[in-house]
C-alpha atoms as one frame of an Amber mdcrd trajectory, in Angstrom:
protein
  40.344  -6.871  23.209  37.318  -6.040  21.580  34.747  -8.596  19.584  35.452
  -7.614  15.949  32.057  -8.045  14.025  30.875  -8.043  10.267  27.948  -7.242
   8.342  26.667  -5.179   5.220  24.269  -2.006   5.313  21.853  -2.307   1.861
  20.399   1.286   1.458  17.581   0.481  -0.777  16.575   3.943  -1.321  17.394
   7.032   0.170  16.394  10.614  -1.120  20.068  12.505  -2.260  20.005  15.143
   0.652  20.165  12.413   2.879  23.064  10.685   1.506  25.854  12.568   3.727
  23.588  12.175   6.580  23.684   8.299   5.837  27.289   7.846   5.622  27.997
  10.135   8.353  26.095   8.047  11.035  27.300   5.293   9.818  30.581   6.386
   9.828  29.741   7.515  13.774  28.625   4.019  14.808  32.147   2.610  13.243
  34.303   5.237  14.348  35.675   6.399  10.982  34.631   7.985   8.104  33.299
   6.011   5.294  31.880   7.251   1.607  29.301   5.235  -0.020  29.091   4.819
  -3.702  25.318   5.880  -4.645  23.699   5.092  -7.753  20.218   5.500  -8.737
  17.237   4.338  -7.537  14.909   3.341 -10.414  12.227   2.584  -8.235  12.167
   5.794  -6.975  12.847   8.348  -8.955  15.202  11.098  -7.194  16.433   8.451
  -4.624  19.632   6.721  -4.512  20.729   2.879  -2.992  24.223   2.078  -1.524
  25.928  -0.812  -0.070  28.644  -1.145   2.574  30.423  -4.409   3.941  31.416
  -3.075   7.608  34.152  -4.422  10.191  33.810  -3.149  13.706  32.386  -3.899
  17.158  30.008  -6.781  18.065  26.834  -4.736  18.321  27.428  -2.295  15.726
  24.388  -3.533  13.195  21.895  -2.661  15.855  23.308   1.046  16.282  23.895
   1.595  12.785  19.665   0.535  12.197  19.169   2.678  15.234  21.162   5.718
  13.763  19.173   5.532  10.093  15.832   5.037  11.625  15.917   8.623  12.315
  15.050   8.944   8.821  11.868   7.558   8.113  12.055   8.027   4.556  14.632
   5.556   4.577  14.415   2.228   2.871  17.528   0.026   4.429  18.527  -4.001
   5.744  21.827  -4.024   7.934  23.200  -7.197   8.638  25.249  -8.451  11.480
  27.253 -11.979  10.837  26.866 -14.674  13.505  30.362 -15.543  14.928  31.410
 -18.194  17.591  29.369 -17.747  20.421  27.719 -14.519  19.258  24.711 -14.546
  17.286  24.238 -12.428  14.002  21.244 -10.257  13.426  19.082  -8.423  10.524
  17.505  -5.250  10.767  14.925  -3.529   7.989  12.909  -0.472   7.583  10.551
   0.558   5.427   8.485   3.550   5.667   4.924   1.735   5.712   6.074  -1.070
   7.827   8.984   0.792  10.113  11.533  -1.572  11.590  11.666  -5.164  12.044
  14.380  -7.439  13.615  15.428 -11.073  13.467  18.233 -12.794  14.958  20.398
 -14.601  12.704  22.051 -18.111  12.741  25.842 -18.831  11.432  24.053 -20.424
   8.568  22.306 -17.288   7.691  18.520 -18.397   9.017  16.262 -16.403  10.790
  15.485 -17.925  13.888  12.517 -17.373  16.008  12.828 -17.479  19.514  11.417
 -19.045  22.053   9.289 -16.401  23.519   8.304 -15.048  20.311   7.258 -18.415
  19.169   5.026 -18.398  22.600   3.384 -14.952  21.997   2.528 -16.470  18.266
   0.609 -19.329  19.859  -1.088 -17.406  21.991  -2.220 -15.094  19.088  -3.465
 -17.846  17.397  -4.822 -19.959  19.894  -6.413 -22.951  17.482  -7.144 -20.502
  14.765  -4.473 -21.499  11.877  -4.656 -19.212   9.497  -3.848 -16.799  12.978
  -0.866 -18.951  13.220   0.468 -18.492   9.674  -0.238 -14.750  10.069   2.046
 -14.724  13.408   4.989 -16.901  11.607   4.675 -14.236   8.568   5.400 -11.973
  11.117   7.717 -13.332  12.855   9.871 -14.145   9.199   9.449 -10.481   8.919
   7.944 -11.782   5.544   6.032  -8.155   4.826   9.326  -6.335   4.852  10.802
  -8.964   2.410   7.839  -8.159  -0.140   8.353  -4.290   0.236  11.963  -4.780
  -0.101  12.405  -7.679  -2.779  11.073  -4.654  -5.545  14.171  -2.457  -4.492
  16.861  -4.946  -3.769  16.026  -5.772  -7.314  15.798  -2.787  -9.178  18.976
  -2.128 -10.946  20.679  -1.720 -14.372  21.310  -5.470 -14.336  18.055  -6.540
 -13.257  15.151  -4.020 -14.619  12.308  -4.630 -13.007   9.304  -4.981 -15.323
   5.559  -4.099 -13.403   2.877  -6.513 -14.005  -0.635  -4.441 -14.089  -2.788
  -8.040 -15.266  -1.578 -10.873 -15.269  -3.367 -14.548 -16.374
């Protein structure tokens, strides 16, 4: 028997002639078809956001980021939930920053490995401000702050931009 996985897949924006595209590789990674409800983007005028809670294979999360980053117009986060004995994952894109990947615990914390914790101390050798730059990195803390504006920008939660502020 298979490992049944779960997750959601947050299109943050995606221009509307991609939208079918979207949902059918999705719908390719988890072997049937699936229809997104799109709504505006008000970010981005002419681009839509969509979100999907998916059930399938262990693994699927990292083929369904794989399958959208074909699009690099494409703002998206697809999550894979940690299970017993399997850990969970997160996977963004922007178009600036491209992808970025974090395993996940069953609490929901990104955890940074061992070796990736290494390669951070060797960037920063005894330079700290080196070492914060490294665990930004490694929190994938740029893609959060190009990501927080769109996750955000809804009907229920206008964003207001702030041009001076103090």
């Amino acid at each position: 028997m298979t490992a049944v996985s779960t997750g959601v897949v947050y299109v943050h924006s995606s221009p509307r002639a991609l939208s079918p595209h979207v949902e059918w590789a999705i719908s390719r990674v988890l072997g049937k078809g699936i229809t997104l409800s799109w709504s505006p983007q008000p970010i981005l005028p002419g681009s839509q956001r969509a979100e999907y809670a998916w059930q399938g294979p262990v693994g699927s999360a990292s083929k369904i980021a794989s399958e959208l980053l074909g699009w690099e117009q494409l703002r998206f986060e697809v999550t894979e939930d940690a299970a017993p004995g399997i850990d969970g994952g997160r996977w963004c894109h922007t178009p600036s920053l491209g992808i970025f990947h974090s395993p996940v615990d069953a609490a929901g914390n990104m955890v940074i490995t061992e070796n990736r914790l290494r390669a951070v101390l060797d960037f920063a050798g005894n330079d700290a401000d080196l070492l914060r730059t490294g665990i930004s990195r490694s929190l994938g803390e740029a893609w959060d702050a190009e990501l927080d504006t769109f996750r955000y920008a809804s009907d229920i939660a206008p964003v207001r931009w702030l041009h001076q502020v103090g």
